[in-house]
Amino acid sequence: FPAIFGTFVMTLLMSMAVVPFGVLAAIYLREYAKQGPLVRAVRIAINNLAGVPSIVFGIFGLAFFIYFVGGLVDDHFFPGRDPVFRQGGVLWAALTLALLTLPVVIVATEEAIAAVPRGMREGSLALGASKWQTIQRIVLPASVPGILTGLILAMARGAGEVAPLMITGVVKLAPELPVDGHAPFLHLSRSFMHLGFHIYDVGFQSPNSEAAKPMVYTTTLLLILLIALLNVSAIYIRYRLKKRFVGAQF
């Protein structure tokens, strides 16, 4: 249960972090940035980021989030105490995977924004709406199904990643869950367990790998089912929003 719960919480935090940044970046690149060599170079860099090995993101998360950002937080808010945020935790793991999946969300959102009919934009502007009002009330609602498609792809990849988590906060056995009944209820600095790492630990670090095979297969099935459940939920929400938007057009 701690591994299932940790996987769910980490994936949820990753989704909450990657969607706002991905959508804002896509809006800027598509609607505000002046198209030219610089913007094309940025798009090439974003596409290249999708091919960077995940362990590289883990090293970046360790250096930037844990040592730099976590160190600053501890120095300002917890001086003279043992490390609180300057160590692996569910927050840093989620942010690292958010960076890993950010290119997927940006590309999917850009394609969704580009697919909005030009006539809808022009009609909104003709009625006196500003550019931002047009984006907020016309373009973004029409792009929500495409944005959720990017989120689904991001969750499918992020929930199954293991290498970055081994560096940024996952542990073999967590004494406490990242969420409990004690204030502040969500403890972002705590380490957590993950189904993917549990598979690696039981299957490849166990003294008797043959005896551990049933547990490996069971944990693998649980991980697949959890990812499928998250994806089905997002697909259902996308379907409802798409149906609502299409109905509103008529």
Tab-separated table of C-alpha atoms in Angstrom:
chain	number	residue	atom	x	y	z
A	1	PHE	CA	0.000	0.000	0.000
A	2	PRO	CA	2.721	2.596	0.739
A	3	ALA	CA	4.202	1.969	-2.721
A	4	ILE	CA	0.792	2.306	-4.425
A	5	PHE	CA	-0.013	5.436	-2.433
A	6	GLY	CA	3.410	6.985	-3.052
A	7	THR	CA	3.142	6.347	-6.799
A	8	PHE	CA	-0.304	7.968	-6.902
A	9	VAL	CA	0.713	11.045	-4.881
A	10	MET	CA	3.913	11.566	-6.868
A	11	THR	CA	2.067	11.274	-10.200
A	12	LEU	CA	-0.636	13.686	-9.019
A	13	LEU	CA	1.932	16.271	-7.883
A	14	MET	CA	3.821	15.880	-11.143
A	15	SER	CA	0.625	16.496	-13.132
A	16	MET	CA	-0.226	19.583	-11.070
A	17	ALA	CA	3.247	20.981	-11.727
A	18	VAL	CA	3.682	20.160	-15.424
A	19	VAL	CA	0.306	21.331	-16.785
A	20	PRO	CA	0.485	25.046	-15.814
A	21	PHE	CA	4.069	25.457	-17.013
A	22	GLY	CA	3.473	23.471	-20.186
A	23	VAL	CA	0.298	25.371	-21.089
A	24	LEU	CA	1.826	28.790	-20.387
A	25	ALA	CA	4.921	27.937	-22.427
A	26	ALA	CA	2.796	26.702	-25.336
A	27	ILE	CA	0.588	29.823	-25.242
A	28	TYR	CA	3.622	32.079	-25.305
A	29	LEU	CA	5.311	30.204	-28.142
A	30	ARG	CA	2.150	30.012	-30.247
A	31	GLU	CA	0.360	33.296	-29.494
A	32	TYR	CA	2.879	35.869	-28.271
A	33	ALA	CA	6.409	34.983	-29.381
A	34	LYS	CA	7.527	36.530	-32.660
A	35	GLN	CA	8.110	33.636	-35.034
A	36	GLY	CA	11.722	33.525	-36.167
A	37	PRO	CA	15.038	31.705	-35.729
A	38	LEU	CA	14.997	32.061	-31.936
A	39	VAL	CA	11.546	30.506	-31.522
A	40	ARG	CA	12.450	27.711	-33.960
A	41	ALA	CA	15.588	27.045	-31.910
A	42	VAL	CA	13.499	26.871	-28.732
A	43	ARG	CA	11.132	24.376	-30.362
A	44	ILE	CA	14.073	22.257	-31.500
A	45	ALA	CA	15.447	22.330	-27.957
A	46	ILE	CA	12.067	21.267	-26.549
A	47	ASN	CA	11.872	18.357	-28.982
A	48	ASN	CA	15.426	17.349	-28.113
A	49	LEU	CA	14.596	17.390	-24.398
A	50	ALA	CA	12.108	14.590	-25.030
A	51	GLY	CA	15.026	12.353	-26.047
A	52	VAL	CA	17.318	13.100	-23.093
A	53	PRO	CA	17.862	10.018	-20.874
A	54	SER	CA	15.804	10.169	-17.715
A	55	ILE	CA	18.839	9.696	-15.466
A	56	VAL	CA	20.154	13.069	-16.685
A	57	PHE	CA	16.987	14.716	-15.370
A	58	GLY	CA	17.575	12.909	-12.092
A	59	ILE	CA	21.075	14.361	-11.784
A	60	PHE	CA	19.715	17.822	-12.595
A	61	GLY	CA	16.968	17.417	-9.982
A	62	LEU	CA	19.563	16.395	-7.384
A	63	ALA	CA	21.821	19.359	-8.129
A	64	PHE	CA	19.226	22.087	-8.672
A	65	PHE	CA	16.160	21.162	-6.621
A	66	ILE	CA	17.730	19.338	-3.679
A	67	TYR	CA	21.158	20.948	-3.236
A	68	PHE	CA	20.384	24.466	-4.493
A	69	VAL	CA	16.678	25.166	-3.885
A	70	GLY	CA	16.388	22.841	-0.897
A	71	GLY	CA	19.557	24.307	0.585
A	72	LEU	CA	18.186	27.844	0.258
A	73	VAL	CA	14.889	26.826	1.890
A	74	ASP	CA	16.679	25.158	4.802
A	75	ASP	CA	19.039	28.122	5.301
A	76	HIS	CA	16.184	30.640	5.421
A	77	PHE	CA	13.435	28.700	7.214
A	78	PHE	CA	15.193	25.905	9.123
A	79	PRO	CA	18.606	27.288	10.164
A	80	GLY	CA	20.668	25.111	12.462
A	81	ARG	CA	18.415	22.070	12.020
A	82	ASP	CA	18.937	18.766	10.295
A	83	PRO	CA	18.194	18.885	6.539
A	84	VAL	CA	14.486	19.187	5.822
A	85	PHE	CA	14.268	20.061	2.152
A	86	ARG	CA	17.956	19.555	1.375
A	87	GLN	CA	17.319	15.858	0.908
A	88	GLY	CA	15.263	13.660	-1.366
A	89	GLY	CA	11.500	14.039	-1.076
A	90	VAL	CA	8.264	13.613	-2.962
A	91	LEU	CA	8.214	17.301	-3.991
A	92	TRP	CA	11.631	17.183	-5.672
A	93	ALA	CA	10.842	13.868	-7.349
A	94	ALA	CA	7.568	15.271	-8.728
A	95	LEU	CA	9.245	18.439	-10.020
A	96	THR	CA	12.015	16.413	-11.648
A	97	LEU	CA	9.500	14.241	-13.483
A	98	ALA	CA	7.540	17.386	-14.397
A	99	LEU	CA	10.630	18.634	-16.225
A	100	LEU	CA	11.013	15.219	-17.829
A	101	THR	CA	7.468	15.258	-19.211
A	102	LEU	CA	7.259	19.003	-19.928
A	103	PRO	CA	8.092	18.665	-23.680
A	104	VAL	CA	5.164	16.268	-24.167
A	105	VAL	CA	2.677	18.751	-22.667
A	106	ILE	CA	4.105	21.720	-24.584
A	107	VAL	CA	3.961	19.970	-27.961
A	108	ALA	CA	0.440	18.599	-27.382
A	109	THR	CA	-0.839	22.001	-26.185
A	110	GLU	CA	0.706	23.829	-29.134
A	111	GLU	CA	-0.962	21.442	-31.569
A	112	ALA	CA	-4.297	21.837	-29.781
A	113	ILE	CA	-4.070	25.644	-29.875
A	114	ALA	CA	-3.127	25.617	-33.560
A	115	ALA	CA	-6.178	23.449	-34.323
A	116	VAL	CA	-8.652	26.063	-33.021
A	117	PRO	CA	-10.437	27.547	-36.084
A	118	ARG	CA	-9.199	30.993	-37.029
A	119	GLY	CA	-12.783	32.174	-37.450
A	120	MET	CA	-13.458	31.716	-33.734
A	121	ARG	CA	-10.532	33.977	-32.845
A	122	GLU	CA	-11.524	36.604	-35.369
A	123	GLY	CA	-15.136	36.553	-34.207
A	124	SER	CA	-14.050	37.113	-30.608
A	125	LEU	CA	-11.714	39.965	-31.546
A	126	ALA	CA	-14.423	41.520	-33.756
A	127	LEU	CA	-16.770	41.639	-30.763
A	128	GLY	CA	-14.237	43.711	-28.838
A	129	ALA	CA	-12.458	41.069	-26.762
A	130	SER	CA	-8.760	41.534	-26.116
A	131	LYS	CA	-6.197	38.976	-27.190
A	132	TRP	CA	-5.888	37.542	-23.697
A	133	GLN	CA	-9.686	37.381	-23.302
A	134	THR	CA	-9.888	35.522	-26.612
A	135	ILE	CA	-7.237	33.051	-25.470
A	136	GLN	CA	-8.829	32.622	-22.050
A	137	ARG	CA	-12.465	32.238	-23.140
A	138	ILE	CA	-12.234	30.830	-26.666
A	139	VAL	CA	-8.871	29.230	-27.407
A	140	LEU	CA	-8.141	27.480	-24.097
A	141	PRO	CA	-11.593	25.862	-23.660
A	142	ALA	CA	-11.376	24.530	-27.213
A	143	SER	CA	-7.847	23.254	-26.520
A	144	VAL	CA	-8.646	21.409	-23.291
A	145	PRO	CA	-9.059	17.964	-24.950
A	146	GLY	CA	-5.633	18.332	-26.585
A	147	ILE	CA	-4.077	19.537	-23.325
A	148	LEU	CA	-5.506	16.520	-21.514
A	149	THR	CA	-4.071	14.292	-24.234
A	150	GLY	CA	-0.629	15.682	-23.414
A	151	LEU	CA	-1.309	15.153	-19.707
A	152	ILE	CA	-2.283	11.529	-20.335
A	153	LEU	CA	0.962	10.903	-22.209
A	154	ALA	CA	2.926	12.677	-19.477
A	155	MET	CA	1.328	10.596	-16.722
A	156	ALA	CA	1.917	7.375	-18.641
A	157	ARG	CA	5.622	8.136	-18.909
A	158	GLY	CA	6.182	9.813	-15.547
A	159	ALA	CA	4.404	7.195	-13.445
A	160	GLY	CA	6.649	4.436	-14.765
A	161	GLU	CA	10.014	6.210	-14.508
A	162	VAL	CA	12.397	4.871	-11.883
A	163	ALA	CA	15.921	6.176	-12.572
A	164	PRO	CA	15.291	9.850	-11.623
A	165	LEU	CA	13.372	8.815	-8.512
A	166	MET	CA	16.284	6.761	-7.177
A	167	ILE	CA	18.253	10.002	-6.911
A	168	THR	CA	15.544	12.436	-5.830
A	169	GLY	CA	13.552	10.788	-3.070
A	170	VAL	CA	12.346	7.217	-3.488
A	171	VAL	CA	13.348	4.724	-0.778
A	172	LYS	CA	13.075	1.000	-0.197
A	173	LEU	CA	10.984	1.434	2.953
A	174	ALA	CA	9.361	4.719	4.022
A	175	PRO	CA	8.496	4.928	7.726
A	176	GLU	CA	5.779	7.524	7.072
A	177	LEU	CA	3.450	8.327	4.181
A	178	PRO	CA	3.760	11.737	2.480
A	179	VAL	CA	0.092	12.392	3.367
A	180	ASP	CA	-1.382	11.803	6.822
A	181	GLY	CA	-3.804	13.270	9.332
A	182	HIS	CA	-1.304	15.615	10.975
A	183	ALA	CA	-0.866	19.250	9.905
A	184	PRO	CA	0.138	20.305	7.287
A	185	PHE	CA	-1.289	16.929	6.082
A	186	LEU	CA	0.802	16.941	2.860
A	187	HIS	CA	4.472	16.540	3.824
A	188	LEU	CA	6.407	17.438	0.681
A	189	SER	CA	9.834	16.843	2.208
A	190	ARG	CA	9.256	13.182	3.045
A	191	SER	CA	10.700	10.309	1.086
A	192	PHE	CA	8.248	7.871	-0.455
A	193	MET	CA	7.909	4.402	-1.895
A	194	HIS	CA	7.206	3.723	-5.565
A	195	LEU	CA	5.954	0.638	-7.373
A	196	GLY	CA	8.611	0.918	-10.090
A	197	PHE	CA	11.439	1.029	-7.570
A	198	HIS	CA	9.795	-1.771	-5.599
A	199	ILE	CA	9.933	-3.935	-8.732
A	200	TYR	CA	13.625	-3.160	-9.166
A	201	ASP	CA	14.418	-3.777	-5.497
A	202	VAL	CA	12.519	-7.050	-5.158
A	203	GLY	CA	13.431	-8.435	-8.570
A	204	PHE	CA	17.109	-7.505	-8.799
A	205	GLN	CA	18.324	-6.800	-5.252
A	206	SER	CA	16.708	-9.756	-3.515
A	207	PRO	CA	19.044	-12.586	-2.364
A	208	ASN	CA	16.605	-15.145	-3.811
A	209	SER	CA	15.374	-13.751	-7.107
A	210	GLU	CA	13.455	-16.916	-7.988
A	211	ALA	CA	11.338	-16.737	-4.845
A	212	ALA	CA	10.680	-13.052	-5.489
A	213	LYS	CA	9.250	-13.577	-8.987
A	214	PRO	CA	5.579	-13.758	-7.877
A	215	MET	CA	5.959	-10.447	-6.007
A	216	VAL	CA	7.628	-8.863	-9.054
A	217	TYR	CA	4.812	-9.964	-11.352
A	218	THR	CA	2.146	-8.797	-8.895
A	219	THR	CA	3.764	-5.403	-8.396
A	220	THR	CA	4.166	-4.988	-12.152
A	221	LEU	CA	0.470	-5.719	-12.634
A	222	LEU	CA	-0.427	-3.191	-9.929
A	223	LEU	CA	1.704	-0.518	-11.585
A	224	ILE	CA	0.090	-1.154	-14.979
A	225	LEU	CA	-3.385	-1.044	-13.427
A	226	LEU	CA	-2.620	2.202	-11.578
A	227	ILE	CA	-1.344	3.892	-14.722
A	228	ALA	CA	-4.350	2.582	-16.658
A	229	LEU	CA	-6.722	3.909	-13.978
A	230	LEU	CA	-5.145	7.366	-14.079
A	231	ASN	CA	-5.249	7.410	-17.874
A	232	VAL	CA	-8.853	6.223	-18.054
A	233	SER	CA	-9.870	8.936	-15.600
A	234	ALA	CA	-8.155	11.605	-17.695
A	235	ILE	CA	-9.666	10.200	-20.906
A	236	TYR	CA	-13.148	10.303	-19.370
A	237	ILE	CA	-12.684	13.920	-18.284
A	238	ARG	CA	-11.398	14.777	-21.751
A	239	TYR	CA	-14.441	13.131	-23.343
A	240	ARG	CA	-16.859	15.021	-21.118
A	241	LEU	CA	-15.160	18.355	-21.754
A	242	LYS	CA	-14.969	17.740	-25.486
A	243	LYS	CA	-18.646	16.787	-25.593
A	244	ARG	CA	-19.558	19.872	-23.575
A	245	PHE	CA	-17.547	22.161	-25.827
A	246	VAL	CA	-18.939	20.681	-29.049
A	247	GLY	CA	-22.464	21.042	-27.657
A	248	ALA	CA	-21.805	24.669	-26.742
A	249	GLN	CA	-20.791	25.450	-30.329
A	250	PHE	CA	-24.325	24.709	-31.494
